[in-house]
GROMACS .gro file of N, CA and C in nm:
model
  504
    1MET      N    1   4.083  -0.659  -2.921
    1MET     CA    2   4.155  -0.550  -2.981
    1MET      C    3   4.236  -0.480  -2.872
    2ILE      N    4   4.360  -0.447  -2.903
    2ILE     CA    5   4.452  -0.382  -2.809
    2ILE      C    6   4.493  -0.249  -2.869
    3LYS      N    7   4.494  -0.148  -2.786
    3LYS     CA    8   4.542  -0.017  -2.829
    3LYS      C    9   4.664   0.018  -2.744
    4VAL      N   10   4.772   0.051  -2.810
    4VAL     CA   11   4.895   0.089  -2.743
    4VAL      C   12   4.929   0.230  -2.785
    5VAL      N   13   4.952   0.318  -2.688
    5VAL     CA   14   4.987   0.457  -2.719
    5VAL      C   15   5.138   0.470  -2.722
    6LEU      N   16   5.188   0.518  -2.834
    6LEU     CA   17   5.331   0.540  -2.852
    6LEU      C   18   5.356   0.689  -2.863
    7ARG      N   19   5.468   0.733  -2.811
    7ARG     CA   20   5.507   0.874  -2.823
    7ARG      C   21   5.594   0.889  -2.946
    8GLY      N   22   5.545   0.963  -3.042
    8GLY     CA   23   5.621   0.989  -3.163
    8GLY      C   24   5.668   1.132  -3.168
    9ALA      N   25   5.750   1.163  -3.266
    9ALA     CA   26   5.802   1.299  -3.280
    9ALA      C   27   5.691   1.399  -3.308
   10SER      N   28   5.588   1.355  -3.378
   10SER     CA   29   5.477   1.445  -3.411
   10SER      C   30   5.362   1.432  -3.313
   11GLY      N   31   5.385   1.371  -3.198
   11GLY     CA   32   5.280   1.356  -3.098
   11GLY      C   33   5.247   1.211  -3.075
   12PRO      N   34   5.153   1.186  -2.984
   12PRO     CA   35   5.118   1.047  -2.953
   12PRO      C   36   5.050   0.977  -3.070
   13VAL      N   37   5.080   0.849  -3.086
   13VAL     CA   38   5.020   0.766  -3.191
   13VAL      C   39   4.963   0.641  -3.124
   14VAL      N   40   4.844   0.601  -3.165
   14VAL     CA   41   4.783   0.480  -3.111
   14VAL      C   42   4.806   0.366  -3.209
   15LEU      N   43   4.868   0.260  -3.162
   15LEU     CA   44   4.891   0.139  -3.240
   15LEU      C   45   4.776   0.044  -3.207
   16VAL      N   46   4.698   0.009  -3.308
   16VAL     CA   47   4.583  -0.078  -3.286
   16VAL      C   48   4.619  -0.219  -3.331
   17LYS      N   49   4.610  -0.315  -3.237
   17LYS     CA   50   4.643  -0.454  -3.268
   17LYS      C   51   4.520  -0.542  -3.246
   18SER      N   52   4.516  -0.651  -3.318
   18SER     CA   53   4.410  -0.748  -3.303
   18SER      C   54   4.471  -0.881  -3.260
   19CYS      N   55   4.410  -0.946  -3.161
   19CYS     CA   56   4.458  -1.078  -3.115
   19CYS      C   57   4.364  -1.186  -3.165
   20ASP      N   58   4.421  -1.302  -3.203
   20ASP     CA   59   4.338  -1.412  -3.255
   20ASP      C   60   4.304  -1.515  -3.149
   21GLY      N   61   4.342  -1.494  -3.026
   21GLY     CA   62   4.311  -1.588  -2.919
   21GLY      C   63   4.418  -1.692  -2.898
   22LEU      N   64   4.507  -1.712  -2.994
   22LEU     CA   65   4.616  -1.808  -2.982
   22LEU      C   66   4.747  -1.739  -2.941
   23GLY      N   67   4.736  -1.616  -2.901
   23GLY     CA   68   4.853  -1.541  -2.861
   23GLY      C   69   4.920  -1.467  -2.973
   24LYS      N   70   4.867  -1.481  -3.095
   24LYS     CA   71   4.924  -1.408  -3.208
   24LYS      C   72   4.847  -1.278  -3.226
   25SER      N   73   4.919  -1.174  -3.254
   25SER     CA   74   4.854  -1.045  -3.278
   25SER      C   75   4.904  -0.988  -3.409
   26ARG      N   76   4.824  -0.911  -3.472
   26ARG     CA   77   4.865  -0.845  -3.595
   26ARG      C   78   4.824  -0.699  -3.587
   27CYS      N   79   4.902  -0.617  -3.650
   27CYS     CA   80   4.876  -0.473  -3.648
   27CYS      C   81   4.764  -0.440  -3.747
   28ILE      N   82   4.661  -0.376  -3.697
   28ILE     CA   83   4.550  -0.336  -3.783
   28ILE      C   84   4.579  -0.199  -3.844
   29GLY      N   85   4.640  -0.110  -3.766
   29GLY     CA   86   4.669   0.022  -3.820
   29GLY      C   87   4.721   0.117  -3.714
   30LEU      N   88   4.758   0.234  -3.760
   30LEU     CA   89   4.803   0.342  -3.673
   30LEU      C   90   4.703   0.456  -3.680
   31GLN      N   91   4.681   0.519  -3.567
   31GLN     CA   92   4.593   0.635  -3.562
   31GLN      C   93   4.665   0.744  -3.484
   32ARG      N   94   4.647   0.866  -3.526
   32ARG     CA   95   4.703   0.978  -3.450
   32ARG      C   96   4.615   1.001  -3.330
   33ALA      N   97   4.677   1.000  -3.212
   33ALA     CA   98   4.603   1.022  -3.088
   33ALA      C   99   4.603   1.171  -3.059
   34ASP      N  100   4.500   1.239  -3.103
   34ASP     CA  101   4.490   1.383  -3.080
   34ASP      C  102   4.432   1.404  -2.941
   35PRO      N  103   4.511   1.463  -2.848
   35PRO     CA  104   4.462   1.480  -2.712
   35PRO      C  105   4.348   1.581  -2.701
   36SER      N  106   4.333   1.667  -2.800
   36SER     CA  107   4.227   1.768  -2.795
   36SER      C  108   4.112   1.727  -2.884
   37PRO      N  109   3.990   1.732  -2.832
   37PRO     CA  110   3.875   1.702  -2.917
   37PRO      C  111   3.860   1.810  -3.025
   38PRO      N  112   3.801   1.775  -3.139
   38PRO     CA  113   3.792   1.871  -3.249
   38PRO      C  114   3.712   1.996  -3.216
   39TRP      N  115   3.618   1.989  -3.123
   39TRP     CA  116   3.536   2.107  -3.091
   39TRP      C  117   3.619   2.217  -3.028
   40ILE      N  118   3.734   2.184  -2.967
   40ILE     CA  119   3.819   2.288  -2.909
   40ILE      C  120   3.874   2.377  -3.020
   41PHE      N  121   3.919   2.315  -3.131
   41PHE     CA  122   3.970   2.394  -3.242
   41PHE      C  123   3.860   2.476  -3.307
   42GLN      N  124   3.740   2.422  -3.312
   42GLN     CA  125   3.628   2.498  -3.367
   42GLN      C  126   3.600   2.621  -3.282
   43ARG      N  127   3.605   2.604  -3.149
   43ARG     CA  128   3.581   2.718  -3.060
   43ARG      C  129   3.692   2.821  -3.072
   44LEU      N  130   3.817   2.774  -3.084
   44LEU     CA  131   3.929   2.867  -3.102
   44LEU      C  132   3.916   2.944  -3.233
   45LYS      N  133   3.881   2.872  -3.339
   45LYS     CA  134   3.862   2.938  -3.469
   45LYS      C  135   3.750   3.041  -3.462
   46ALA      N  136   3.643   3.005  -3.393
   46ALA     CA  137   3.531   3.098  -3.378
   46ALA      C  138   3.574   3.222  -3.300
   47ALA      N  139   3.654   3.203  -3.196
   47ALA     CA  140   3.701   3.315  -3.116
   47ALA      C  141   3.793   3.406  -3.199
   48VAL      N  142   3.879   3.346  -3.279
   48VAL     CA  143   3.968   3.424  -3.365
   48VAL      C  144   3.884   3.500  -3.467
   49HIS      N  145   3.786   3.434  -3.527
   49HIS     CA  146   3.699   3.498  -3.627
   49HIS      C  147   3.625   3.617  -3.565
   50TYR      N  148   3.573   3.598  -3.445
   50TYR     CA  149   3.501   3.707  -3.376
   50TYR      C  150   3.594   3.825  -3.350
   51THR      N  151   3.715   3.796  -3.302
   51THR     CA  152   3.810   3.903  -3.269
   51THR      C  153   3.853   3.977  -3.395
   52VAL      N  154   3.880   3.902  -3.501
   52VAL     CA  155   3.917   3.965  -3.628
   52VAL      C  156   3.802   4.052  -3.678
   53GLY      N  157   3.680   4.003  -3.665
   53GLY     CA  158   3.563   4.082  -3.705
   53GLY      C  159   3.552   4.213  -3.628
   54CYS      N  160   3.578   4.206  -3.497
   54CYS     CA  161   3.574   4.328  -3.414
   54CYS      C  162   3.684   4.426  -3.455
   55LEU      N  163   3.803   4.373  -3.480
   55LEU     CA  164   3.913   4.460  -3.522
   55LEU      C  165   3.885   4.523  -3.658
   56CYS      N  166   3.831   4.445  -3.749
   56CYS     CA  167   3.797   4.498  -3.881
   56CYS      C  168   3.689   4.606  -3.871
   57GLN      N  169   3.597   4.586  -3.779
   57GLN     CA  170   3.491   4.685  -3.760
   57GLN      C  171   3.550   4.816  -3.707
   58GLU      N  172   3.644   4.806  -3.614
   58GLU     CA  173   3.711   4.927  -3.562
   58GLU      C  174   3.786   5.000  -3.672
   59VAL      N  175   3.860   4.924  -3.752
   59VAL     CA  176   3.936   4.984  -3.862
   59VAL      C  177   3.841   5.045  -3.964
   60ALA      N  178   3.730   4.977  -3.992
   60ALA     CA  179   3.632   5.027  -4.089
   60ALA      C  180   3.574   5.160  -4.044
   61GLU      N  181   3.544   5.171  -3.915
   61GLU     CA  182   3.490   5.297  -3.864
   61GLU      C  183   3.595   5.407  -3.866
   62ASP      N  184   3.718   5.371  -3.831
   62ASP     CA  185   3.826   5.470  -3.824
   62ASP      C  186   3.867   5.519  -3.963
   63LYS      N  187   3.880   5.428  -4.056
   63LYS     CA  188   3.930   5.461  -4.191
   63LYS      C  189   3.819   5.479  -4.293
   64GLU      N  190   3.695   5.460  -4.250
   64GLU     CA  191   3.578   5.474  -4.338
   64GLU      C  192   3.588   5.384  -4.461
   65VAL      N  193   3.612   5.256  -4.434
   65VAL     CA  194   3.615   5.153  -4.539
   65VAL      C  195   3.523   5.039  -4.497
   66GLN      N  196   3.498   4.947  -4.590
   66GLN     CA  197   3.414   4.831  -4.561
   66GLN      C  198   3.496   4.704  -4.581
   67PHE      N  199   3.468   4.602  -4.498
   67PHE     CA  200   3.529   4.470  -4.512
   67PHE      C  201   3.418   4.371  -4.544
   68SER      N  202   3.437   4.293  -4.650
   68SER     CA  203   3.336   4.192  -4.683
   68SER      C  204   3.351   4.074  -4.587
   69LYS      N  205   3.248   3.993  -4.581
   69LYS     CA  206   3.252   3.874  -4.495
   69LYS      C  207   3.362   3.778  -4.540
   70GLN      N  208   3.384   3.769  -4.672
   70GLN     CA  209   3.487   3.682  -4.724
   70GLN      C  210   3.627   3.732  -4.682
   71THR      N  211   3.645   3.863  -4.680
   71THR     CA  212   3.773   3.920  -4.639
   71THR      C  213   3.800   3.891  -4.492
   72ILE      N  214   3.699   3.909  -4.408
   72ILE     CA  215   3.714   3.881  -4.265
   72ILE      C  216   3.743   3.732  -4.244
   73ALA      N  217   3.674   3.646  -4.318
   73ALA     CA  218   3.699   3.502  -4.307
   73ALA      C  219   3.840   3.467  -4.350
   74ALA      N  220   3.890   3.530  -4.456
   74ALA     CA  221   4.025   3.503  -4.504
   74ALA      C  222   4.130   3.549  -4.402
   75ILE      N  223   4.110   3.667  -4.347
   75ILE     CA  224   4.203   3.718  -4.245
   75ILE      C  225   4.200   3.627  -4.123
   76SER      N  226   4.082   3.582  -4.085
   76SER     CA  227   4.069   3.492  -3.970
   76SER      C  228   4.143   3.361  -3.994
   77GLU      N  229   4.127   3.305  -4.112
   77GLU     CA  230   4.193   3.177  -4.144
   77GLU      C  231   4.344   3.192  -4.145
   78ILE      N  232   4.393   3.300  -4.205
   78ILE     CA  233   4.538   3.324  -4.209
   78ILE      C  234   4.592   3.344  -4.066
   79THR      N  235   4.519   3.418  -3.987
   79THR     CA  236   4.560   3.443  -3.848
   79THR      C  237   4.566   3.313  -3.770
   80PHE      N  238   4.464   3.228  -3.785
   80PHE     CA  239   4.461   3.102  -3.712
   80PHE      C  240   4.577   3.012  -3.755
   81ARG      N  241   4.601   3.004  -3.884
   81ARG     CA  242   4.712   2.922  -3.933
   81ARG      C  243   4.847   2.974  -3.884
   82GLN      N  244   4.861   3.107  -3.881
   82GLN     CA  245   4.986   3.165  -3.833
   82GLN      C  246   5.005   3.135  -3.684
   83CYS      N  247   4.898   3.139  -3.607
   83CYS     CA  248   4.906   3.104  -3.465
   83CYS      C  249   4.945   2.957  -3.447
   84GLU      N  250   4.891   2.870  -3.531
   84GLU     CA  251   4.931   2.729  -3.526
   84GLU      C  252   5.081   2.714  -3.554
   85ASN      N  253   5.129   2.788  -3.655
   85ASN     CA  254   5.272   2.783  -3.687
   85ASN      C  255   5.356   2.836  -3.571
   86PHE      N  256   5.310   2.944  -3.509
   86PHE     CA  257   5.381   2.999  -3.393
   86PHE      C  258   5.388   2.896  -3.280
   87ALA      N  259   5.277   2.830  -3.254
   87ALA     CA  260   5.273   2.730  -3.147
   87ALA      C  261   5.371   2.615  -3.176
   88LYS      N  262   5.373   2.570  -3.301
   88LYS     CA  263   5.466   2.462  -3.338
   88LYS      C  264   5.611   2.508  -3.324
   89ASP      N  265   5.640   2.631  -3.368
   89ASP     CA  266   5.775   2.684  -3.356
   89ASP      C  267   5.817   2.696  -3.209
   90LEU      N  268   5.728   2.747  -3.126
   90LEU     CA  269   5.760   2.760  -2.983
   90LEU      C  270   5.788   2.625  -2.920
   91GLU      N  271   5.707   2.526  -2.958
   91GLU     CA  272   5.728   2.390  -2.906
   91GLU      C  273   5.864   2.337  -2.951
   92MET      N  274   5.900   2.362  -3.075
   92MET     CA  275   6.029   2.315  -3.126
   92MET      C  276   6.146   2.387  -3.058
   93PHE      N  277   6.132   2.517  -3.034
   93PHE     CA  278   6.238   2.590  -2.965
   93PHE      C  279   6.262   2.531  -2.826
   94ALA      N  280   6.154   2.506  -2.753
   94ALA     CA  281   6.166   2.449  -2.618
   94ALA      C  282   6.225   2.309  -2.626
   95ARG      N  283   6.178   2.230  -2.719
   95ARG     CA  284   6.228   2.093  -2.734
   95ARG      C  285   6.377   2.093  -2.771
   96HIS      N  286   6.417   2.185  -2.856
   96HIS     CA  287   6.558   2.195  -2.895
   96HIS      C  288   6.646   2.226  -2.772
   97ALA      N  289   6.591   2.305  -2.681
   97ALA     CA  290   6.663   2.339  -2.558
   97ALA      C  291   6.647   2.231  -2.451
   98LYS      N  292   6.585   2.119  -2.490
   98LYS     CA  293   6.563   2.005  -2.399
   98LYS      C  294   6.476   2.045  -2.279
   99ARG      N  295   6.373   2.125  -2.309
   99ARG     CA  296   6.277   2.165  -2.207
   99ARG      C  297   6.138   2.123  -2.252
  100SER      N  298   6.049   2.107  -2.156
  100SER     CA  299   5.910   2.076  -2.189
  100SER      C  300   5.821   2.198  -2.171
  101THR      N  301   5.879   2.308  -2.128
  101THR     CA  302   5.804   2.431  -2.105
  101THR      C  303   5.855   2.541  -2.196
  102VAL      N  304   5.763   2.613  -2.258
  102VAL     CA  305   5.798   2.728  -2.341
  102VAL      C  306   5.826   2.845  -2.248
  103THR      N  307   5.937   2.914  -2.270
  103THR     CA  308   5.974   3.028  -2.186
  103THR      C  309   5.965   3.158  -2.265
  104ILE      N  310   5.984   3.268  -2.194
  104ILE     CA  311   5.981   3.399  -2.260
  104ILE      C  312   6.095   3.411  -2.361
  105GLU      N  313   6.205   3.343  -2.337
  105GLU     CA  314   6.316   3.346  -2.432
  105GLU      C  315   6.276   3.282  -2.565
  106ASP      N  316   6.192   3.178  -2.560
  106ASP     CA  317   6.141   3.117  -2.683
  106ASP      C  318   6.053   3.215  -2.759
  107VAL      N  319   5.972   3.289  -2.686
  107VAL     CA  320   5.882   3.387  -2.749
  107VAL      C  321   5.965   3.499  -2.812
  108LYS      N  322   6.070   3.542  -2.744
  108LYS     CA  323   6.158   3.645  -2.801
  108LYS      C  324   6.226   3.595  -2.928
  109LEU      N  325   6.267   3.469  -2.926
  109LEU     CA  326   6.329   3.409  -3.044
  109LEU      C  327   6.230   3.407  -3.161
  110LEU      N  328   6.105   3.376  -3.131
  110LEU     CA  329   6.001   3.374  -3.234
  110LEU      C  330   5.980   3.513  -3.294
  111ALA      N  331   5.990   3.616  -3.210
  111ALA     CA  332   5.961   3.754  -3.253
  111ALA      C  333   6.084   3.826  -3.305
  112ARG      N  334   6.194   3.757  -3.323
  112ARG     CA  335   6.321   3.821  -3.356
  112ARG      C  336   6.319   3.898  -3.488
  113ARG      N  337   6.232   3.862  -3.580
  113ARG     CA  338   6.230   3.927  -3.712
  113ARG      C  339   6.151   4.058  -3.713
  114SER      N  340   6.076   4.083  -3.609
  114SER     CA  341   6.000   4.207  -3.599
  114SER      C  342   6.058   4.289  -3.483
  115ASN      N  343   6.135   4.391  -3.517
  115ASN     CA  344   6.203   4.470  -3.414
  115ASN      C  345   6.105   4.533  -3.317
  116SER      N  346   5.995   4.587  -3.369
  116SER     CA  347   5.898   4.653  -3.280
  116SER      C  348   5.830   4.551  -3.189
  117LEU      N  349   5.796   4.434  -3.241
  117LEU     CA  350   5.734   4.331  -3.159
  117LEU      C  351   5.832   4.279  -3.054
  118LEU      N  352   5.956   4.257  -3.094
  118LEU     CA  353   6.057   4.210  -3.000
  118LEU      C  354   6.079   4.312  -2.889
  119LYS      N  355   6.084   4.439  -2.924
  119LYS     CA  356   6.100   4.546  -2.824
  119LYS      C  357   5.982   4.547  -2.728
  120TYR      N  358   5.860   4.534  -2.781
  120TYR     CA  359   5.740   4.534  -2.698
  120TYR      C  360   5.739   4.413  -2.603
  121ILE      N  361   5.772   4.295  -2.654
  121ILE     CA  362   5.774   4.174  -2.572
  121ILE      C  363   5.881   4.185  -2.463
  122THR      N  364   5.996   4.238  -2.498
  122THR     CA  365   6.103   4.255  -2.399
  122THR      C  366   6.061   4.352  -2.290
  123GLN      N  367   5.997   4.461  -2.329
  123GLN     CA  368   5.950   4.561  -2.231
  123GLN      C  369   5.847   4.499  -2.137
  124LYS      N  370   5.750   4.428  -2.192
  124LYS     CA  371   5.647   4.365  -2.109
  124LYS      C  372   5.706   4.258  -2.019
  125SER      N  373   5.804   4.185  -2.070
  125SER     CA  374   5.871   4.083  -1.990
  125SER      C  375   5.940   4.145  -1.870
  126GLU      N  376   6.009   4.256  -1.892
  126GLU     CA  377   6.077   4.325  -1.783
  126GLU      C  378   5.977   4.380  -1.681
  127GLU      N  379   5.864   4.432  -1.730
  127GLU     CA  380   5.760   4.482  -1.640
  127GLU      C  381   5.705   4.368  -1.554
  128LEU      N  382   5.678   4.254  -1.616
  128LEU     CA  383   5.627   4.140  -1.541
  128LEU      C  384   5.728   4.090  -1.439
  129THR      N  385   5.854   4.087  -1.477
  129THR     CA  386   5.958   4.041  -1.386
  129THR      C  387   5.967   4.132  -1.264
  130SER      N  388   5.967   4.263  -1.286
  130SER     CA  389   5.976   4.356  -1.173
  130SER      C  390   5.850   4.350  -1.088
  131SER      N  391   5.735   4.334  -1.150
  131SER     CA  392   5.610   4.322  -1.075
  131SER      C  393   5.609   4.195  -0.990
  132ASN      N  394   5.657   4.084  -1.046
  132ASN     CA  395   5.664   3.959  -0.971
  132ASN      C  396   5.760   3.970  -0.853
  133MET      N  397   5.872   4.040  -0.872
  133MET     CA  398   5.969   4.058  -0.764
  133MET      C  399   5.907   4.140  -0.651
  134GLU      N  400   5.833   4.245  -0.686
  134GLU     CA  401   5.767   4.327  -0.585
  134GLU      C  402   5.665   4.247  -0.506
  135GLN      N  403   5.588   4.163  -0.576
  135GLN     CA  404   5.488   4.081  -0.509
  135GLN      C  405   5.553   3.980  -0.416
  136LYS      N  406   5.665   3.923  -0.457
  136LYS     CA  407   5.736   3.827  -0.372
  136LYS      C  408   5.786   3.895  -0.245
  137GLU      N  409   5.838   4.018  -0.259
  137GLU     CA  410   5.886   4.091  -0.143
  137GLU      C  411   5.772   4.122  -0.047
  138LYS      N  412   5.657   4.161  -0.102
  138LYS     CA  413   5.540   4.189  -0.017
  138LYS      C  414   5.495   4.064   0.057
  139LYS      N  415   5.496   3.951  -0.012
  139LYS     CA  416   5.456   3.825   0.052
  139LYS      C  417   5.552   3.788   0.163
  140LYS      N  418   5.682   3.810   0.141
  140LYS     CA  419   5.780   3.779   0.244
  140LYS      C  420   5.757   3.865   0.368
  141LYS      N  421   5.730   3.994   0.348
  141LYS     CA  422   5.705   4.084   0.460
  141LYS      C  423   5.580   4.045   0.535
  142LYS      N  424   5.474   4.010   0.460
  142LYS     CA  425   5.348   3.971   0.524
  142LYS      C  426   5.364   3.840   0.600
  143SER      N  427   5.435   3.745   0.540
  143SER     CA  428   5.450   3.615   0.606
  143SER      C  429   5.536   3.627   0.731
  144SER      N  430   5.638   3.710   0.729
  144SER     CA  431   5.721   3.726   0.849
  144SER      C  432   5.643   3.800   0.958
  145ALA      N  433   5.559   3.894   0.921
  145ALA     CA  434   5.477   3.965   1.019
  145ALA      C  435   5.368   3.874   1.074
  146ALA      N  436   5.313   3.789   0.988
  146ALA     CA  437   5.205   3.699   1.032
  146ALA      C  438   5.258   3.589   1.124
  147LYS      N  439   5.384   3.552   1.109
  147LYS     CA  440   5.442   3.447   1.192
  147LYS      C  441   5.475   3.497   1.332
  148GLY      N  442   5.454   3.623   1.355
  148GLY     CA  443   5.478   3.677   1.488
  148GLY      C  444   5.617   3.734   1.502
  149GLY      N  445   5.694   3.730   1.396
  149GLY     CA  446   5.828   3.786   1.399
  149GLY      C  447   5.819   3.937   1.401
  150ARG      N  448   5.912   4.001   1.464
  150ARG     CA  449   5.912   4.146   1.468
  150ARG      C  450   5.966   4.201   1.338
  151THR      N  451   5.913   4.313   1.299
  151THR     CA  452   5.970   4.381   1.184
  151THR      C  453   6.094   4.454   1.230
  152SER      N  454   6.173   4.504   1.139
  152SER     CA  455   6.299   4.568   1.177
  152SER      C  456   6.272   4.692   1.262
  153GLY      N  457   6.165   4.764   1.239
  153GLY     CA  458   6.132   4.882   1.318
  153GLY      C  459   6.100   4.846   1.463
  154GLU      N  460   6.024   4.737   1.481
  154GLU     CA  461   5.990   4.692   1.616
  154GLU      C  462   6.115   4.647   1.689
  155HIS      N  463   6.206   4.579   1.617
  155HIS     CA  464   6.329   4.529   1.677
  155HIS      C  465   6.417   4.646   1.721
  156ASP      N  466   6.429   4.749   1.636
  156ASP     CA  467   6.511   4.866   1.669
  156ASP      C  468   6.456   4.937   1.792
  157ALA      N  469   6.322   4.950   1.802
  157ALA     CA  470   6.261   5.017   1.916
  157ALA      C  471   6.288   4.939   2.043
  158ALA      N  472   6.281   4.805   2.037
  158ALA     CA  473   6.306   4.723   2.154
  158ALA      C  474   6.452   4.734   2.197
  159VAL      N  475   6.545   4.736   2.102
  159VAL     CA  476   6.687   4.748   2.134
  159VAL      C  477   6.716   4.883   2.196
  160THR      N  478   6.659   4.990   2.140
  160THR     CA  479   6.681   5.124   2.193
  160THR      C  480   6.627   5.136   2.334
  161GLU      N  481   6.510   5.078   2.356
  161GLU     CA  482   6.448   5.084   2.488
  161GLU      C  483   6.533   5.011   2.590
  162SER      N  484   6.586   4.893   2.558
  162SER     CA  485   6.667   4.818   2.653
  162SER      C  486   6.800   4.888   2.678
  163GLU      N  487   6.856   4.952   2.574
  163GLU     CA  488   6.979   5.027   2.594
  163GLU      C  489   6.957   5.145   2.685
  164ASP      N  490   6.839   5.211   2.672
  164ASP     CA  491   6.810   5.325   2.756
  164ASP      C  492   6.798   5.284   2.902
  165THR      N  493   6.739   5.168   2.930
  165THR     CA  494   6.723   5.124   3.068
  165THR      C  495   6.858   5.086   3.127
  166ASN      N  496   6.948   5.037   3.044
  166ASN     CA  497   7.081   5.003   3.095
  166ASN      C  498   7.163   5.127   3.128
  167MET      N  499   7.134   5.235   3.061
  167MET     CA  500   7.209   5.358   3.084
  167MET      C  501   7.169   5.423   3.214
  168ALA      N  502   7.053   5.399   3.262
  168ALA     CA  503   7.004   5.466   3.381
  168ALA      C  504   7.061   5.415   3.508
   0.00000   0.00000   0.00000
C-alpha cells in the first residue's frame, strides 16, 4: 500500500494506492490528511466552554440572572463555530494576498463590520507597534554599549577633553 500526500485547496489529501506486485497500482481512495489530532479540537472546545461559563457567571452575578447549562453549551458551540469561520476567513485573506502568514491587516479586514472592534484592534496594533519600536531601540543601545563602543555622551566628553588639552 502506498500513501501519497497531495496539497489541495482545502488542505492536504492522502491518496491511498494499492500495488499488485506487477507494477500496476490502483487507487483505493482519498482521505483528508488532518494535521491536527482530534483531541486538540476537543481541548479547544473545552477551553471555550470553560471561558464562556466563566463569562456567563460574571454576567449572572452582575445582572442577577441565571444561565442554564444548555444555554452555556449553545453559546459555547456558536462561539467555537464563529472562531472556526474567522480562522478560515483569515487564511483566505492571507492566501488572496499571496502570503502564507496572517497579518494585522487581515485581522482588521475581518473586523471591518464592527466599528468598535476595528477601532479597538487598530488602537492595540498601534500600541504594539510603538512598544516594539521602543524595545528595538533599547536593544540597539544595549548591544552597542556591550560591544565596547562608546555612547554619544562618552564620545563628547573625550572630544571636549582633547580639545581642552590642545588649547593649553
